PDB file of C-alpha atoms in Angstrom:
ATOM      1  CA  MET E1264       0.000   0.000   0.000  1.00 86.00           C
ATOM      2  CA  ILE E1265       1.086   3.551  -0.776  1.00 86.00           C
ATOM      3  CA  GLN E1266      -0.174   6.564   1.167  1.00 91.00           C
ATOM      4  CA  ILE E1267      -1.030   9.512  -1.078  1.00 91.00           C
ATOM      5  CA  LEU E1268      -2.244  13.047  -0.324  1.00 95.00           C
ATOM      6  CA  PRO E1269      -4.659  13.912  -3.163  1.00 93.00           C
ATOM      7  CA  PHE E1270      -5.103  17.521  -4.264  1.00 93.00           C
ATOM      8  CA  HIS E1271      -6.939  19.293  -7.062  1.00 92.00           C
ATOM      9  CA  LEU E1272      -5.827  21.768  -9.685  1.00 91.00           C
ATOM     10  CA  ASP E1273      -8.901  22.863 -11.622  1.00 90.00           C
ATOM     11  CA  LEU E1274     -10.868  19.661 -12.244  1.00 84.00           C
ATOM     12  CA  GLN E1275      -7.900  17.274 -12.299  1.00 85.00           C
ATOM     13  CA  GLN E1276      -6.798  15.255  -9.283  1.00 87.00           C
ATOM     14  CA  TYR E1277      -3.103  14.926  -8.470  1.00 89.00           C
ATOM     15  CA  GLY E1278      -1.299  13.434  -5.517  1.00 92.00           C
ATOM     16  CA  ILE E1279       1.915  13.521  -3.549  1.00 93.00           C
ATOM     17  CA  ARG E1280       3.313  10.618  -1.617  1.00 92.00           C
ATOM     18  CA  ALA E1281       2.300  11.276   1.996  1.00 93.00           C
ATOM     19  CA  ASP E1282       5.808  10.570   3.286  1.00 93.00           C
ATOM     20  CA  ARG E1283       6.932  13.721   1.423  1.00 94.00           C
ATOM     21  CA  VAL E1284       4.273  15.974   2.990  1.00 95.00           C
ATOM     22  CA  GLU E1285       5.229  18.026   6.048  1.00 95.00           C
ATOM     23  CA  ARG E1286       1.954  19.884   6.589  1.00 94.00           C
ATOM     24  CA  VAL E1287      -1.139  21.319   4.912  1.00 96.00           C
ATOM     25  CA  PHE E1288      -2.470  24.799   5.679  1.00 95.00           C
ATOM     26  CA  ARG E1289      -4.546  27.662   4.285  1.00 94.00           C
ATOM     27  CA  ALA E1290      -2.937  29.980   1.771  1.00 93.00           C
ATOM     28  CA  ALA E1291      -1.046  32.927   3.213  1.00 91.00           C
ATOM     29  CA  GLU E1292       0.382  36.113   1.782  1.00 93.00           C
ATOM     30  CA  VAL E1293       3.320  35.374  -0.484  1.00 94.00           C
ATOM     31  CA  THR E1294       6.293  37.743  -0.715  1.00 94.00           C
ATOM     32  CA  PRO E1295       7.548  38.045  -4.304  1.00 93.00           C
ATOM     33  CA  LEU E1296      11.082  36.779  -4.860  1.00 91.00           C
ATOM     34  CA  PRO E1297      12.958  38.816  -7.479  1.00 88.00           C
ATOM     35  CA  GLN E1298      14.954  36.861 -10.057  1.00 89.00           C
ATOM     36  CA  ALA E1299      13.309  33.547  -9.095  1.00 92.00           C
ATOM     37  CA  PRO E1300      12.270  31.020 -11.753  1.00 91.00           C
ATOM     38  CA  ALA E1301       8.820  31.615 -13.255  1.00 89.00           C
ATOM     39  CA  ILE E1302       7.316  28.624 -11.419  1.00 90.00           C
ATOM     40  CA  ILE E1303       8.148  30.261  -8.052  1.00 94.00           C
ATOM     41  CA  ARG E1304       5.378  32.578  -6.877  1.00 93.00           C
ATOM     42  CA  GLY E1305       7.502  33.907  -4.012  1.00 94.00           C
ATOM     43  CA  VAL E1306       8.361  32.892  -0.470  1.00 95.00           C
ATOM     44  CA  ILE E1307       6.635  32.616   2.882  1.00 94.00           C
ATOM     45  CA  ASN E1308       7.924  32.375   6.421  1.00 92.00           C
ATOM     46  CA  VAL E1309       6.921  29.053   7.965  1.00 90.00           C
ATOM     47  CA  HIS E1310       7.964  28.975  11.619  1.00 88.00           C
ATOM     48  CA  GLY E1311      11.167  30.868  10.869  1.00 88.00           C
ATOM     49  CA  ASP E1312      11.997  29.031   7.633  1.00 89.00           C
ATOM     50  CA  ILE E1313      11.904  30.910   4.327  1.00 91.00           C
ATOM     51  CA  VAL E1314      10.139  28.477   1.972  1.00 94.00           C
ATOM     52  CA  ALA E1315       9.588  28.878  -1.774  1.00 95.00           C
ATOM     53  CA  VAL E1316       5.968  28.789  -2.958  1.00 95.00           C
ATOM     54  CA  VAL E1317       5.712  26.760  -6.153  1.00 92.00           C
ATOM     55  CA  ASP E1318       2.778  27.002  -8.548  1.00 90.00           C
ATOM     56  CA  ILE E1319       2.853  23.764 -10.529  1.00 88.00           C
ATOM     57  CA  ARG E1320      -0.156  24.697 -12.674  1.00 87.00           C
ATOM     58  CA  ASP E1321       2.147  25.662 -15.546  1.00 81.00           C
ATOM     59  CA  ARG E1322       3.845  22.258 -15.432  1.00 81.00           C
ATOM     60  CA  PHE E1323       0.490  20.638 -16.240  1.00 81.00           C
ATOM     61  CA  ASN E1324      -0.553  23.185 -18.905  1.00 82.00           C
ATOM     62  CA  LEU E1325      -3.203  24.720 -16.659  1.00 87.00           C
ATOM     63  CA  PRO E1326      -3.904  28.447 -16.675  1.00 89.00           C
ATOM     64  CA  VAL E1327      -1.998  30.328 -14.009  1.00 87.00           C
ATOM     65  CA  ARG E1328      -4.205  32.287 -11.622  1.00 89.00           C
ATOM     66  CA  ASN E1329      -3.776  34.423  -8.545  1.00 91.00           C
ATOM     67  CA  ILE E1330      -3.517  32.682  -5.188  1.00 92.00           C
ATOM     68  CA  GLY E1331      -6.781  33.120  -3.294  1.00 90.00           C
ATOM     69  CA  ILE E1332      -7.822  32.785   0.317  1.00 90.00           C
ATOM     70  CA  LYS E1333      -9.584  29.492  -0.451  1.00 93.00           C
ATOM     71  CA  ASP E1334      -6.411  27.920  -1.830  1.00 95.00           C
ATOM     72  CA  ILE E1335      -4.404  25.422   0.170  1.00 96.00           C
ATOM     73  CA  PHE E1336      -0.657  25.259   0.700  1.00 96.00           C
ATOM     74  CA  VAL E1337       1.059  21.888   0.949  1.00 96.00           C
ATOM     75  CA  ARG E1338       4.525  21.980   2.463  1.00 96.00           C
ATOM     76  CA  ALA E1339       6.483  19.047   1.131  1.00 95.00           C
ATOM     77  CA  HIS E1340      10.101  18.123   0.630  1.00 93.00           C
ATOM     78  CA  THR E1341      11.951  17.343  -2.532  1.00 90.00           C
ATOM     79  CA  ALA E1342      15.351  15.691  -2.565  1.00 88.00           C
ATOM     80  CA  ARG E1343      16.964  19.138  -2.144  1.00 89.00           C
ATOM     81  CA  ARG E1344      14.579  21.416  -0.247  1.00 91.00           C
ATOM     82  CA  SER E1345      11.301  22.067   1.448  1.00 93.00           C
ATOM     83  CA  VAL E1346       8.722  23.767  -0.812  1.00 94.00           C
ATOM     84  CA  VAL E1347       5.121  24.893  -0.609  1.00 96.00           C
ATOM     85  CA  ILE E1348       2.838  23.758  -3.432  1.00 95.00           C
ATOM     86  CA  VAL E1349      -0.325  25.705  -4.217  1.00 95.00           C
ATOM     87  CA  ALA E1350      -3.485  23.563  -4.556  1.00 95.00           C
ATOM     88  CA  ASP E1351      -7.133  24.412  -5.156  1.00 94.00           C
ATOM     89  CA  SER E1352      -8.201  21.850  -2.560  1.00 94.00           C
ATOM     90  CA  VAL E1353      -6.748  18.918  -0.640  1.00 94.00           C
ATOM     91  CA  GLU E1354      -8.357  15.703   0.493  1.00 85.00           C
ATOM     92  CA  GLY E1355      -7.264  13.511   3.380  1.00 89.00           C
ATOM     93  CA  VAL E1356      -4.507  10.946   2.947  1.00 92.00           C
ATOM     94  CA  ILE E1357      -5.659   7.854   1.096  1.00 87.00           C
ATOM     95  CA  GLN E1358      -4.138   4.411   0.792  1.00 86.00           C
ATOM     96  CA  VAL E1359      -3.668   3.069  -2.701  1.00 84.00           C
ATOM     97  CA  ASP E1360      -2.785  -0.517  -3.498  1.00 78.00           C
ATOM     98  CA  SER E1361       0.600  -0.451  -5.234  1.00 77.00           C
ATOM     99  CA  ASP E1362      -0.870  -2.813  -7.873  1.00 75.00           C
ATOM    100  CA  ALA E1363      -3.313  -0.007  -8.801  1.00 65.00           C
ATOM    101  CA  VAL E1364      -0.439   2.344  -9.704  1.00 73.00           C
ATOM    102  CA  SER E1365       0.845   2.284 -13.277  1.00 68.00           C
ATOM    103  CA  SER E1366       4.195   3.649 -14.318  1.00 63.00           C
ATOM    104  CA  THR E1367       4.194   6.739 -16.488  1.00 58.00           C
ATOM    105  CA  GLU E1368       6.055   4.894 -19.241  1.00 57.00           C
ATOM    106  CA  THR E1369       2.983   2.744 -19.899  1.00 55.00           C
ATOM    107  CA  THR E1370       0.166   5.218 -19.203  1.00 53.00           C
ATOM    108  CA  VAL E1371       1.449   8.731 -19.991  1.00 54.00           C
ATOM    109  CA  PRO E1372       4.825   8.426 -21.724  1.00 48.00           C
ATOM    110  CA  GLY E1373       6.843  11.625 -21.761  1.00 53.00           C
ATOM    111  CA  ALA E1374       5.203  13.124 -18.662  1.00 61.00           C
ATOM    112  CA  PRO E1375       8.289  14.284 -16.761  1.00 63.00           C
ATOM    113  CA  TYR E1376       6.490  15.532 -13.663  1.00 69.00           C
ATOM    114  CA  ILE E1377       4.345  12.451 -13.077  1.00 72.00           C
ATOM    115  CA  GLN E1378       5.714   9.522 -11.073  1.00 75.00           C
ATOM    116  CA  GLY E1379       2.754   7.234 -11.692  1.00 75.00           C
ATOM    117  CA  VAL E1380      -0.985   7.030 -12.252  1.00 79.00           C
ATOM    118  CA  ALA E1381      -3.251   5.461  -9.635  1.00 82.00           C
ATOM    119  CA  ARG E1382      -6.565   3.960 -10.704  1.00 76.00           C
ATOM    120  CA  LEU E1383      -9.216   4.930  -8.200  1.00 78.00           C
ATOM    121  CA  PRO E1384     -12.915   4.066  -8.339  1.00 79.00           C
ATOM    122  CA  GLY E1385     -14.266   6.369 -11.046  1.00 78.00           C
ATOM    123  CA  ASP E1386     -11.110   8.483 -11.370  1.00 80.00           C
ATOM    124  CA  LEU E1387      -7.406   8.610 -12.113  1.00 78.00           C
ATOM    125  CA  LEU E1388      -4.920  10.220  -9.769  1.00 80.00           C
ATOM    126  CA  PHE E1389      -1.660  11.539 -11.209  1.00 83.00           C
ATOM    127  CA  ILE E1390       1.109  11.097  -8.636  1.00 86.00           C
ATOM    128  CA  HIS E1391       3.436  14.084  -8.847  1.00 82.00           C
ATOM    129  CA  ASP E1392       7.201  13.514  -8.908  1.00 84.00           C
ATOM    130  CA  LEU E1393       8.489  16.149  -6.493  1.00 87.00           C
ATOM    131  CA  ASP E1394      12.126  15.492  -7.361  1.00 87.00           C
ATOM    132  CA  SER E1395      11.532  16.654 -10.942  1.00 85.00           C
ATOM    133  CA  LEU E1396       9.656  19.739  -9.744  1.00 83.00           C
ATOM    134  CA  LEU E1397      12.544  22.088 -10.511  1.00 86.00           C
ATOM    135  CA  SER E1398      15.249  21.686 -13.137  1.00 83.00           C
ATOM    136  CA  LEU E1399      18.864  22.055 -12.046  1.00 86.00           C
ATOM    137  CA  ASP E1400      18.939  25.545 -13.577  1.00 90.00           C
ATOM    138  CA  GLU E1401      15.759  26.483 -11.662  1.00 90.00           C
ATOM    139  CA  GLU E1402      17.257  25.084  -8.443  1.00 91.00           C
ATOM    140  CA  GLU E1403      20.357  27.237  -8.918  1.00 92.00           C
ATOM    141  CA  GLU E1404      18.266  30.333  -9.770  1.00 92.00           C
ATOM    142  CA  LEU E1405      16.127  29.748  -6.688  1.00 92.00           C
ATOM    143  CA  ASP E1406      19.172  29.276  -4.442  1.00 91.00           C
ATOM    144  CA  GLN E1407      20.646  32.543  -5.725  1.00 92.00           C
ATOM    145  CA  SER E1408      17.327  34.394  -5.354  1.00 92.00           C
ATOM    146  CA  ILE E1409      16.884  33.189  -1.768  1.00 89.00           C
ATOM    147  CA  GLN E1410      20.476  34.083  -0.940  1.00 90.00           C
ATOM    148  CA  ASP E1411      19.990  37.579  -2.393  1.00 89.00           C
ATOM    149  CA  PHE E1412      16.683  37.930  -0.516  1.00 84.00           C
ATOM    150  CA  THR E1413      17.830  36.695   2.890  1.00 81.00           C
ATOM    151  CA  GLY E1414      21.570  37.190   2.759  1.00 78.00           C
ATOM    152  CA  LYS E1415      21.942  33.453   3.499  1.00 62.00           C
ATOM    153  CA  THR E1416      22.232  30.324   1.424  1.00 51.00           C
ATOM    154  CA  ASP E1417      19.170  28.007   1.361  1.00 48.00           C
ATOM    155  CA  ALA E1418      21.033  25.516   3.546  1.00 47.00           C
ATOM    156  CA  GLN E1419      21.432  28.196   6.234  1.00 46.00           C
ATOM    157  CA  SER E1420      17.764  29.293   6.283  1.00 44.00           C
TER     158      SER E1420
END
């Protein structure tokens, strides 16, 4: 069994492996981060940590929109950093039988941001690959932007 945190962007359901999720909370004011990659909406202060807010809508060819008070933030960790992902809504953690998850090579070849597709009753859930969230160039741009913003490297914040 795999534990997944499902979330919605427009009418499509996505998910993140629950072991990558740190917390879920209501959207907050985001401070713009100059010179950050386009996917970064800005940063927020989460209990003293400066965390990048990532809008993954563009990665899935969805129209970008302003963050609203009804939106949800999901703080999760990639292989390199903690990030906040913007979601329209979030459901509780679900358990998915690993046999119900197909690899992207067989179901959606060429989808670089999808780790797998889970077949749920009446729906498909695209499991997001957090480690491919940012390219190496975007990671470097973000590190430099955060360092310029805070005067510290990301590892120090």
